[in-house]
Coordinates of C-alpha atoms in Angstrom, one line a residue:
M1 CA -53.4 -80.9 24.1
S2 CA -53.0 -79.0 27.3
K3 CA -50.9 -75.8 27.4
Q4 CA -47.3 -76.1 28.5
T5 CA -44.9 -73.5 29.7
Y6 CA -41.1 -73.2 29.4
R7 CA -39.0 -70.9 31.7
V8 CA -36.4 -69.1 29.7
C9 CA -33.5 -67.5 31.6
F10 CA -35.7 -67.9 34.8
C11 CA -37.4 -64.5 34.0
F12 CA -40.4 -65.2 31.7
R13 CA -42.4 -68.0 30.4
R14 CA -43.4 -69.1 26.9
R15 CA -46.4 -71.2 25.9
F16 CA -46.4 -74.3 23.8
R17 CA -49.2 -76.4 22.3
L18 CA -49.9 -78.1 19.1
A19 CA -52.7 -76.0 17.5
A20 CA -54.3 -75.4 14.1
A21 CA -52.2 -72.2 13.7
E22 CA -49.0 -74.3 13.7
A23 CA -50.2 -76.5 10.8
P24 CA -47.9 -76.3 7.7
V25 CA -49.2 -74.3 4.8
E26 CA -49.7 -77.5 2.7
I27 CA -52.0 -79.0 5.4
K28 CA -54.1 -75.9 5.5
T29 CA -54.4 -75.9 1.8
L30 CA -55.4 -79.5 1.7
F31 CA -58.0 -78.8 4.4
E32 CA -59.5 -76.0 2.2
R33 CA -59.6 -78.5 -0.8
Y34 CA -61.3 -81.4 1.1
S35 CA -63.7 -79.4 3.4
E36 CA -66.9 -77.4 3.1
N37 CA -67.9 -74.6 5.3
G38 CA -64.9 -75.3 7.5
I39 CA -65.7 -79.1 8.0
V40 CA -64.2 -82.3 6.5
T41 CA -67.3 -84.6 6.2
V42 CA -67.1 -88.3 5.7
D43 CA -67.4 -88.1 1.9
H44 CA -64.6 -85.4 1.9
F45 CA -62.5 -87.6 4.0
R46 CA -62.9 -90.5 1.8
R47 CA -61.8 -88.5 -1.2
F48 CA -58.8 -87.3 0.8
L49 CA -57.9 -91.0 1.6
I50 CA -58.0 -92.0 -2.0
E51 CA -56.4 -88.9 -3.7
V52 CA -53.8 -87.9 -1.1
Q53 CA -53.1 -91.0 1.0
K54 CA -53.4 -93.3 -2.1
E55 CA -55.8 -95.7 -0.3
D56 CA -57.5 -96.5 -3.6
K57 CA -59.9 -99.0 -2.1
A58 CA -61.1 -96.8 0.8
T59 CA -64.9 -96.9 1.1
T60 CA -67.3 -94.6 2.9
E61 CA -67.4 -97.2 5.7
D62 CA -63.6 -97.1 6.0
A63 CA -63.7 -93.3 6.3
Q64 CA -66.5 -93.4 8.9
G65 CA -64.6 -96.0 10.8
I66 CA -61.5 -93.9 11.0
L67 CA -63.5 -90.8 12.1
D68 CA -65.3 -92.9 14.8
S69 CA -62.0 -94.0 16.1
L70 CA -60.9 -90.5 16.7
S71 CA -63.7 -89.8 19.2
H72 CA -61.3 -90.5 22.2
L73 CA -59.1 -87.8 21.0
G74 CA -61.9 -85.3 21.2
I75 CA -61.3 -84.0 17.7
F76 CA -64.3 -85.4 15.8
H77 CA -67.4 -83.4 15.8
R78 CA -70.8 -84.6 14.8
K79 CA -70.5 -83.3 11.3
G80 CA -66.8 -84.1 10.6
L81 CA -63.4 -82.5 11.3
N82 CA -62.5 -78.9 11.6
L83 CA -59.0 -77.6 10.8
E84 CA -57.6 -78.5 14.2
G85 CA -59.3 -81.9 14.2
F86 CA -57.9 -82.6 10.7
F87 CA -54.4 -81.5 11.8
K88 CA -54.4 -83.6 14.9
Y89 CA -55.7 -86.7 13.0
L90 CA -52.7 -86.5 10.7
F91 CA -50.4 -86.3 13.6
S92 CA -52.1 -89.1 15.6
D93 CA -51.3 -92.8 16.0
S94 CA -54.4 -93.5 13.7
N95 CA -52.2 -92.4 10.8
P96 CA -49.1 -94.6 10.8
P97 CA -46.5 -94.7 8.1
L98 CA -46.5 -98.5 7.5
L99 CA -49.0 -101.0 6.4
P100 CA -51.3 -102.5 9.1
P101 CA -49.4 -104.8 11.5
K102 CA -50.5 -108.2 10.0
V103 CA -48.6 -110.9 8.0
H104 CA -49.1 -110.4 4.3
H105 CA -46.1 -112.0 2.6
D106 CA -46.4 -115.5 1.2
M107 CA -45.2 -117.7 4.0
T108 CA -45.4 -121.1 2.1
A109 CA -42.0 -120.9 0.5
P110 CA -38.9 -122.7 2.0
L111 CA -37.2 -121.1 4.9
S112 CA -34.2 -120.1 2.6
H113 CA -36.6 -117.6 0.8
Y114 CA -36.8 -115.3 3.9
F115 CA -34.7 -112.8 5.8
I116 CA -35.0 -114.0 9.3
F117 CA -34.6 -111.8 12.5
T118 CA -31.4 -113.3 14.0
G119 CA -29.7 -112.8 17.3
H120 CA -26.0 -113.3 18.2
N121 CA -24.9 -114.5 21.6
S122 CA -28.5 -114.0 22.7
Y123 CA -27.7 -114.9 26.3
L124 CA -25.4 -112.0 27.0
T125 CA -26.6 -109.1 29.1
G126 CA -23.9 -106.6 27.9
N127 CA -20.5 -106.8 26.4
Q128 CA -18.8 -109.9 25.0
L129 CA -16.1 -110.3 27.6
S130 CA -17.4 -109.8 31.1
S131 CA -21.2 -109.4 31.2
D132 CA -23.5 -111.9 32.8
C133 CA -25.1 -114.7 30.9
S134 CA -28.8 -114.8 31.5
D135 CA -32.1 -115.9 30.0
V136 CA -33.5 -112.3 30.4
P137 CA -32.0 -111.0 27.1
I138 CA -33.3 -114.1 25.4
I139 CA -36.8 -113.3 26.6
Q140 CA -36.4 -109.7 25.6
A141 CA -35.2 -110.7 22.1
L142 CA -38.2 -113.1 21.7
L143 CA -40.7 -110.5 22.8
G144 CA -39.1 -108.1 20.3
G145 CA -39.8 -110.5 17.4
V146 CA -36.4 -112.1 17.1
R147 CA -36.7 -115.7 15.5
V148 CA -33.1 -117.0 15.8
I149 CA -31.6 -117.6 19.2
E150 CA -27.9 -118.4 19.6
L151 CA -26.7 -120.4 22.5
D152 CA -23.0 -121.3 23.2
I153 CA -23.1 -124.5 25.2
W154 CA -20.2 -125.7 27.3
P155 CA -19.5 -128.2 30.1
N156 CA -20.1 -126.7 33.5
S157 CA -17.3 -126.4 36.0
S158 CA -17.9 -129.9 37.4
K159 CA -18.2 -131.4 33.8
D160 CA -21.5 -133.0 34.7
N161 CA -24.1 -130.5 33.3
V162 CA -24.4 -128.0 30.5
D163 CA -23.9 -124.2 30.8
V164 CA -24.5 -121.4 28.4
L165 CA -21.6 -118.8 28.3
H166 CA -19.2 -117.1 26.0
G167 CA -16.2 -119.5 26.2
G168 CA -12.8 -118.2 27.1
T169 CA -14.1 -115.0 28.6
L170 CA -15.1 -113.7 32.0
T171 CA -18.8 -114.0 31.3
T172 CA -20.7 -115.8 34.1
P173 CA -22.7 -118.8 33.0
V174 CA -26.4 -119.6 33.0
E175 CA -27.8 -123.2 32.9
L176 CA -28.9 -124.5 29.4
L177 CA -32.1 -125.8 30.9
K178 CA -33.1 -122.4 32.3
C179 CA -32.6 -121.0 28.8
L180 CA -34.6 -123.6 27.1
K181 CA -37.6 -123.3 29.4
S182 CA -37.6 -119.5 28.9
I183 CA -37.5 -120.0 25.1
K184 CA -40.5 -122.4 25.3
E185 CA -42.4 -120.0 27.5
H186 CA -41.9 -116.9 25.3
A187 CA -41.2 -118.3 21.8
F188 CA -44.5 -117.5 20.3
T189 CA -45.7 -114.5 22.2
A190 CA -44.7 -111.9 19.4
S191 CA -44.9 -114.3 16.4
E192 CA -46.4 -117.6 15.7
Y193 CA -43.6 -118.4 13.1
P194 CA -40.8 -120.8 14.0
V195 CA -38.0 -120.2 16.4
V196 CA -34.5 -121.5 15.4
I197 CA -32.0 -122.2 18.1
T198 CA -28.5 -122.2 16.8
L199 CA -26.1 -124.2 19.1
E200 CA -22.5 -123.4 19.3
D201 CA -21.5 -126.8 20.6
H202 CA -18.4 -127.4 22.8
L203 CA -19.7 -130.5 24.5
T204 CA -18.3 -134.1 25.0
P205 CA -20.5 -136.8 23.6
D206 CA -22.1 -137.7 27.0
L207 CA -23.0 -134.1 27.6
Q208 CA -24.4 -133.7 24.0
A209 CA -26.6 -136.7 24.9
K210 CA -27.8 -134.8 28.0
A211 CA -28.3 -131.7 26.1
A212 CA -30.4 -133.6 23.5
E213 CA -32.5 -135.0 26.4
M214 CA -33.1 -131.5 27.8
V215 CA -34.2 -130.2 24.4
T216 CA -36.6 -133.1 23.6
Q217 CA -38.2 -133.0 27.1
T218 CA -38.4 -129.3 27.3
F219 CA -40.0 -128.8 23.9
G220 CA -41.7 -132.1 23.4
D221 CA -44.2 -132.0 20.4
I222 CA -43.2 -128.5 19.4
L223 CA -39.7 -129.6 18.6
Y224 CA -39.4 -130.2 14.7
S225 CA -37.4 -133.3 13.9
P226 CA -37.4 -134.2 10.2
G227 CA -36.6 -137.9 10.7
Q228 CA -33.8 -137.9 8.1
E229 CA -30.3 -136.6 8.6
Y230 CA -30.3 -134.1 5.8
L231 CA -33.2 -132.2 4.2
K232 CA -33.5 -131.8 0.4
E233 CA -35.4 -128.5 0.9
F234 CA -36.2 -126.6 3.9
P235 CA -39.9 -126.5 5.1
S236 CA -41.9 -123.3 5.0
P237 CA -42.5 -120.9 7.9
E238 CA -46.2 -121.6 7.5
Y239 CA -45.6 -125.4 7.8
L240 CA -43.3 -124.8 10.9
K241 CA -45.7 -122.5 12.8
K242 CA -45.3 -122.8 16.5
R243 CA -42.4 -125.1 16.1
I244 CA -38.8 -125.1 17.5
I245 CA -35.9 -125.9 15.2
I246 CA -32.4 -126.9 16.2
S247 CA -29.4 -125.9 14.0
T248 CA -25.8 -126.9 15.1
K249 CA -22.5 -128.3 13.9
P250 CA -20.0 -130.7 15.6
P251 CA -17.8 -129.3 18.5
K252 CA -14.6 -127.5 17.7
E253 CA -13.0 -126.5 20.9
Y254 CA -9.5 -125.8 19.2
L255 CA -11.1 -123.3 16.9
E256 CA -12.7 -121.4 19.8
A257 CA -9.3 -121.1 21.6
K258 CA -7.9 -120.0 18.3
E259 CA -10.5 -117.4 17.7
I260 CA -10.1 -115.9 21.2
K261 CA -6.4 -115.7 20.7
E262 CA -6.9 -113.9 17.3
N263 CA -9.4 -111.5 19.0
D264 CA -7.0 -110.7 21.7
N265 CA -4.3 -110.0 19.1
D266 CA -6.6 -107.7 17.2
L267 CA -7.4 -105.7 20.4
Q268 CA -3.7 -105.4 21.3
K269 CA -3.1 -104.0 17.9
G270 CA -5.5 -101.2 18.7
K271 CA -8.2 -101.9 16.1
A272 CA -11.3 -99.8 16.4
I273 CA -14.2 -101.6 18.1
G274 CA -17.8 -100.9 18.0
D275 CA -19.9 -97.8 17.3
E276 CA -18.9 -94.2 18.2
G277 CA -20.9 -92.1 20.5
A278 CA -24.4 -92.6 21.8
W279 CA -26.0 -93.3 18.5
G280 CA -23.1 -94.9 16.6
R281 CA -20.8 -94.0 13.7
E282 CA -22.3 -93.7 10.2
I283 CA -23.0 -97.2 8.6
S284 CA -20.1 -98.6 6.6
N285 CA -20.9 -99.5 3.0
L286 CA -19.9 -102.0 0.2
K287 CA -18.4 -99.0 -1.6
G288 CA -15.4 -99.3 0.8
L289 CA -14.7 -102.9 0.0
T290 CA -11.7 -103.8 -2.1
V291 CA -11.0 -106.7 -4.4
A292 CA -8.8 -109.5 -3.0
N293 CA -5.5 -109.8 -4.7
D294 CA -6.0 -113.4 -5.6
K295 CA -9.0 -115.7 -5.5
N296 CA -6.8 -118.6 -4.0
D297 CA -5.4 -116.3 -1.3
L298 CA -8.9 -115.5 -0.2
D299 CA -9.9 -119.2 -0.1
E300 CA -6.9 -120.0 1.9
E301 CA -7.4 -117.2 4.4
V302 CA -11.0 -118.1 5.1
N303 CA -10.3 -121.8 5.2
I304 CA -7.7 -121.3 7.9
E305 CA -10.3 -119.4 10.0
E306 CA -13.0 -122.1 9.8
E307 CA -11.7 -125.7 9.5
V308 CA -13.5 -128.6 7.9
L309 CA -16.7 -129.7 9.6
D310 CA -17.4 -133.0 7.9
D311 CA -17.8 -135.9 10.5
G312 CA -15.5 -138.1 8.5
D313 CA -12.5 -135.8 9.3
L314 CA -13.3 -135.4 13.1
K315 CA -11.5 -137.4 15.7
P316 CA -13.7 -140.3 17.2
Q317 CA -14.3 -138.6 20.5
Q318 CA -15.7 -135.6 18.6
L319 CA -18.4 -137.4 17.0
A320 CA -21.9 -136.2 18.1
A321 CA -24.0 -138.5 20.3
P322 CA -26.9 -140.3 18.2
Q323 CA -29.6 -138.6 20.3
Y324 CA -28.0 -135.2 19.6
K325 CA -27.8 -135.7 15.9
R326 CA -31.5 -136.7 15.7
I327 CA -32.6 -133.2 17.1
I328 CA -30.7 -131.4 14.3
T329 CA -32.8 -130.0 11.5
I330 CA -30.5 -127.3 9.9
H331 CA -27.1 -128.8 9.7
A332 CA -24.2 -126.4 9.8
G333 CA -20.9 -127.0 8.2
K334 CA -18.2 -125.9 5.7
P335 CA -16.7 -128.3 3.1
K336 CA -13.1 -128.8 2.3
G337 CA -11.4 -126.5 -0.3
G338 CA -12.1 -122.9 0.6
L339 CA -14.9 -120.6 -0.4
H340 CA -15.2 -121.8 -3.9
E341 CA -16.3 -125.0 -2.4
C342 CA -18.4 -123.4 0.2
F343 CA -20.8 -121.8 -2.2
K344 CA -21.4 -124.9 -4.2
V345 CA -25.1 -126.0 -4.3
D346 CA -25.8 -129.7 -3.4
P347 CA -29.0 -130.8 -5.2
D348 CA -29.6 -133.5 -2.6
K349 CA -29.3 -131.6 0.6
V350 CA -29.5 -128.2 2.1
R351 CA -27.4 -126.7 4.8
R352 CA -26.3 -123.7 6.8
L353 CA -23.0 -121.8 6.3
S354 CA -21.6 -119.3 8.8
L355 CA -19.2 -116.5 7.9
S356 CA -17.9 -113.6 10.0
E357 CA -18.8 -110.1 8.8
Q358 CA -15.1 -109.8 7.7
Q359 CA -15.2 -113.1 5.8
L360 CA -18.4 -112.0 4.0
E361 CA -17.0 -108.5 3.1
K362 CA -14.1 -110.2 1.4
A363 CA -16.1 -113.0 -0.2
V364 CA -18.7 -110.7 -1.8
V365 CA -16.1 -109.0 -3.9
T366 CA -15.1 -112.2 -5.7
Y367 CA -18.0 -114.5 -5.1
G368 CA -21.1 -112.1 -5.1
K369 CA -23.3 -114.1 -7.6
E370 CA -22.2 -117.4 -6.2
I371 CA -23.3 -116.3 -2.7
V372 CA -26.7 -115.2 -4.2
R373 CA -27.2 -118.5 -5.9
F374 CA -26.2 -120.5 -2.8
T375 CA -28.7 -118.6 -0.6
Q376 CA -31.5 -119.5 -2.9
Q377 CA -31.7 -123.0 -1.4
N378 CA -29.3 -123.0 1.6
I379 CA -29.1 -120.6 4.5
L380 CA -26.2 -118.2 5.1
R381 CA -25.5 -116.9 8.5
V382 CA -23.4 -113.8 9.2
Y383 CA -22.1 -113.0 12.6
P384 CA -20.1 -109.9 14.1
K385 CA -16.3 -110.0 14.1
G386 CA -14.7 -110.9 17.4
I387 CA -13.3 -107.5 18.2
R388 CA -16.9 -106.0 18.7
V389 CA -16.5 -106.7 22.4
D390 CA -18.8 -103.8 23.3
S391 CA -21.7 -105.7 21.5
S392 CA -21.8 -103.3 18.5
N393 CA -22.9 -104.4 15.1
Y394 CA -22.2 -104.0 11.3
N395 CA -24.1 -103.0 8.2
P396 CA -26.7 -105.7 7.6
L397 CA -27.3 -104.6 4.1
I398 CA -24.1 -106.3 2.9
G399 CA -25.6 -109.7 3.9
W400 CA -29.2 -108.9 2.8
T401 CA -28.1 -107.8 -0.7
H402 CA -26.5 -111.2 -1.2
G403 CA -29.5 -113.2 0.1
A404 CA -28.1 -114.0 3.6
Q405 CA -31.1 -115.1 5.7
M406 CA -29.5 -115.0 9.2
V407 CA -27.7 -111.6 9.6
A408 CA -26.9 -112.2 13.3
F409 CA -26.9 -109.2 15.5
N410 CA -26.0 -108.3 19.2
M411 CA -29.5 -107.3 20.2
Q412 CA -28.2 -106.1 23.6
G413 CA -26.2 -103.5 21.8
H414 CA -27.5 -100.3 20.2
G415 CA -26.6 -97.8 17.4
R416 CA -27.3 -97.1 13.7
S417 CA -26.7 -100.8 12.5
L418 CA -29.3 -102.1 15.0
W419 CA -31.8 -99.4 13.9
L420 CA -31.5 -100.8 10.4
M421 CA -32.2 -104.3 11.7
N422 CA -35.2 -103.3 13.6
G423 CA -36.4 -101.3 10.6
M424 CA -36.2 -104.3 8.2
F425 CA -38.2 -106.4 10.6
K426 CA -41.0 -104.0 11.0
A427 CA -42.0 -105.4 7.7
N428 CA -44.6 -108.2 7.2
G429 CA -46.4 -107.4 10.4
G430 CA -43.3 -107.8 12.6
C431 CA -43.4 -111.6 12.5
G432 CA -39.7 -112.0 12.3
Y433 CA -39.7 -113.3 8.6
V434 CA -39.5 -111.0 5.6
K435 CA -39.8 -112.6 2.1
K436 CA -36.8 -112.0 -0.1
P437 CA -37.3 -110.0 -3.3
D438 CA -38.0 -112.2 -6.3
F439 CA -34.7 -111.2 -8.0
L440 CA -32.7 -112.8 -5.2
L441 CA -34.6 -116.1 -5.9
K442 CA -34.3 -116.4 -9.6
S443 CA -32.4 -119.6 -10.5
G444 CA -33.8 -121.0 -13.7
P445 CA -31.5 -122.0 -16.5
H446 CA -32.2 -119.0 -18.5
E447 CA -32.4 -116.5 -15.7
E448 CA -29.5 -114.2 -14.7
V449 CA -28.4 -114.4 -11.1
F450 CA -28.6 -111.0 -9.3
D451 CA -25.2 -109.3 -9.1
P452 CA -25.1 -106.7 -6.2
K453 CA -22.1 -105.1 -7.7
V454 CA -23.9 -104.0 -10.8
T455 CA -25.6 -100.6 -10.7
L456 CA -29.0 -100.8 -12.1
P457 CA -31.3 -98.2 -13.6
V458 CA -33.4 -96.1 -11.3
K459 CA -36.7 -98.1 -10.8
K460 CA -38.7 -95.5 -8.8
T461 CA -38.1 -92.2 -6.9
L462 CA -39.2 -91.7 -3.3
K463 CA -40.1 -88.1 -2.5
V464 CA -40.1 -87.2 1.2
T465 CA -41.4 -84.1 2.8
V466 CA -40.4 -83.4 6.3
Y467 CA -43.0 -81.0 7.6
M468 CA -42.5 -80.6 11.3
G469 CA -41.9 -82.4 14.6
E470 CA -43.6 -82.3 18.0
G471 CA -43.5 -84.1 21.4
W472 CA -40.1 -83.4 22.8
Y473 CA -41.5 -81.0 25.3
Y474 CA -43.5 -83.7 26.9
D475 CA -41.0 -86.5 26.7
F476 CA -37.7 -84.6 27.7
N477 CA -36.7 -82.6 30.8
H478 CA -37.1 -79.0 29.7
T479 CA -33.3 -78.3 30.2
H480 CA -32.2 -81.6 28.5
F481 CA -31.0 -79.9 25.3
D482 CA -30.2 -76.4 26.5
L483 CA -30.2 -75.0 29.9
Y484 CA -31.4 -71.5 29.0
S485 CA -33.3 -71.8 25.7
P486 CA -35.5 -74.1 23.7
P487 CA -33.7 -76.6 21.3
D488 CA -32.2 -76.1 17.9
F489 CA -33.4 -79.1 16.0
Y490 CA -32.5 -80.5 12.5
A491 CA -33.5 -83.7 10.9
R492 CA -31.5 -86.2 8.8
V493 CA -33.3 -88.3 6.2
G494 CA -31.8 -90.8 3.9
I495 CA -31.7 -94.3 2.4
A496 CA -29.7 -97.4 3.5
G497 CA -29.7 -100.0 0.6
V498 CA -27.5 -101.1 -2.2
P499 CA -24.5 -98.7 -2.6
A500 CA -26.1 -96.7 -5.5
D501 CA -29.2 -95.9 -3.3
S502 CA -27.4 -95.2 0.0
V503 CA -27.4 -91.5 1.0
M504 CA -28.2 -89.1 3.8
K505 CA -29.5 -85.6 3.6
K506 CA -30.2 -82.9 6.2
T507 CA -32.7 -80.1 6.8
K508 CA -31.9 -76.6 8.1
T509 CA -31.4 -76.2 11.8
L510 CA -34.3 -74.2 13.4
E511 CA -33.3 -72.2 16.5
D512 CA -35.2 -72.1 19.8
N513 CA -38.2 -74.1 18.8
W514 CA -39.8 -77.1 20.6
V515 CA -42.1 -77.5 17.6
P516 CA -39.7 -77.2 14.5
N517 CA -41.5 -76.6 11.3
W518 CA -38.9 -77.5 8.5
N519 CA -41.2 -77.9 5.4
E520 CA -38.3 -79.4 3.3
E521 CA -38.5 -81.9 0.5
F522 CA -36.0 -84.6 -0.5
E523 CA -35.9 -86.9 -3.5
F524 CA -34.3 -90.4 -3.3
P525 CA -33.8 -92.2 -6.7
L526 CA -33.9 -96.0 -5.9
T527 CA -32.4 -98.7 -8.1
V528 CA -33.3 -101.4 -5.8
P529 CA -36.4 -100.2 -3.7
E530 CA -37.1 -103.8 -2.5
L531 CA -34.0 -103.6 -0.2
A532 CA -34.2 -99.9 0.7
L533 CA -34.8 -98.7 4.3
L534 CA -35.7 -95.1 5.0
R535 CA -33.5 -93.7 7.7
I536 CA -34.8 -90.8 9.9
E537 CA -33.0 -89.0 12.7
V538 CA -33.4 -85.8 14.6
H539 CA -30.5 -84.1 16.4
E540 CA -30.2 -80.8 18.4
Y541 CA -27.4 -78.6 17.2
D542 CA -24.7 -77.8 19.9
M543 CA -22.2 -75.1 19.0
S544 CA -19.7 -76.0 21.7
E545 CA -20.2 -79.8 22.1
K546 CA -21.4 -82.9 20.2
D547 CA -24.9 -82.5 18.9
D548 CA -27.6 -83.9 21.2
F549 CA -29.8 -86.9 20.0
G550 CA -33.5 -86.3 19.5
G551 CA -34.9 -89.5 18.1
Q552 CA -34.7 -91.9 15.2
T553 CA -36.6 -94.5 13.3
C554 CA -36.0 -96.8 10.3
L555 CA -38.8 -97.9 7.9
P556 CA -38.8 -100.4 5.1
V557 CA -39.4 -98.4 1.9
F558 CA -41.3 -101.4 0.3
E559 CA -44.0 -101.1 3.0
L560 CA -44.3 -97.2 3.3
R561 CA -47.8 -95.9 2.9
S562 CA -48.0 -93.0 0.5
G563 CA -49.4 -89.7 1.7
I564 CA -49.1 -87.6 4.9
R565 CA -48.2 -89.6 7.8
A566 CA -47.3 -89.4 11.5
V567 CA -43.9 -91.0 12.2
P568 CA -43.2 -92.0 15.8
L569 CA -39.5 -91.8 16.8
H570 CA -37.4 -93.9 19.1
G571 CA -34.6 -93.5 21.4
Y572 CA -31.1 -94.7 20.6
K573 CA -31.6 -97.9 22.4
G574 CA -34.8 -98.5 20.4
E575 CA -37.4 -97.5 23.0
K576 CA -40.4 -95.8 21.6
Y577 CA -41.0 -92.3 22.8
K578 CA -44.4 -91.6 24.1
S579 CA -45.1 -88.3 22.2
V580 CA -42.3 -87.5 19.8
K581 CA -43.3 -87.7 16.2
L582 CA -42.6 -86.1 12.8
L583 CA -45.3 -85.2 10.3
M584 CA -44.0 -86.4 6.8
R585 CA -45.3 -87.0 3.3
F586 CA -44.2 -89.9 1.2
E587 CA -44.7 -90.1 -2.6
F588 CA -43.5 -92.6 -5.2
V589 CA -42.9 -91.3 -8.7

């Protein structure tokens, strides 16, 4: 890399470049072990891949292929790698922390066996009350791998067409047809696996018929219609490749008005909304949930918030148009009788149930195992509470640990919760579908259903070494962190997962250094590694004000590659930095 300079107090310059001299001691020691006469040959490199990087199946051809791919970096010499070349390889994009970006999970199980990348109010460009509705955030979500798009559909002002908007707010509408056309154009750019459109329907029967016509004409043969009203089992993502699926329930305008009123009351009471600061408050955890006083009280409370959805109890004018019913594949609804009825499994049909984050937090305390059993065949969708008017989000692990497939997020928001969501769906090649762990799917007569409240023994321990970081000098203005001196960086590393595994730790702060060399090791005992996400953040210490943000990423532990890896960091809105990376080591013991 070219030499760079930094002006300190406007009176002298200091040089910066990533060079062999800055390599951590352990890297230099490994170079000595896997080199001869100052060069890592192909055979040495293969041994390094097997013994340190734990790539047990690495061949000489694999090693040669990696070395050949480094030629564009100008660090591979004819005989092999010198120390500087070896160091720069470890810090390069050729050495990522995750498995290669390809689908490798079994994709032939029913949809209910997968976590699905799910959006909430996917048409909003900003906050939930006054932002514009547009197809642009829908396109952005699809290009980012999101597989479930939510559209709230309402009659337009003249009652002769269908608009998409957040009802009862000041959001400006966008035409349904425009959204459908954009979904068709971009649905399978990032992933070939199915896109589910969840419709929150507030239409009259004649407009339902019109919406059904728009859907069928826009999508044509790629629209999946099963031919019967209810499915006994959901098809697989593999079977539904490049297909569009519709999921909805009958209209409930009276509930929408009620929900808006409740949200307004919450806001007037001064309840906290959203994340704090540029990168968000710390993630809330199941540890803070309390048991409901009485099971019946919980049932009654939730039943009030979401009324019965069975067609037999709806007024005649609320019944869906026949054409509209035929396009629905995933039926949404809640039976009578409260939550103890909601989680009952019908052996003859599968369905989707929706709960707010608050309803879920209360329900899991009393009905945890019932929810896990329900989600083995049926789909549970969780959505943000109404007072998140700033489009913030919640802790997705509460839903995932109970098998919820559609943990719906405001993708136009940002903050720590969204970092976790993006981290989970880096898994399985970023295709938007992640196979649930087997223990969430056990349902045999002699098999115990997973209980998220029970603390399990430690299954494995993840050892993480944070060697150093580099790249801020190139991606940030040189006075971004401090006007008169280089930054004072520290790193935060931790786990988001089941309560017993969730923890954050911190390195020391290194003063006045654009290339911090921490060399610190942390251990994370994991009881449920299959649901663990590795959280990484870098901040710049500020004595007088709030610490500055220096980057973040979140990685699925179950797909981490062992060994020394270059970990790219992202901004707080999720954008990947061009140069900022950490050099880290991951070991499972």
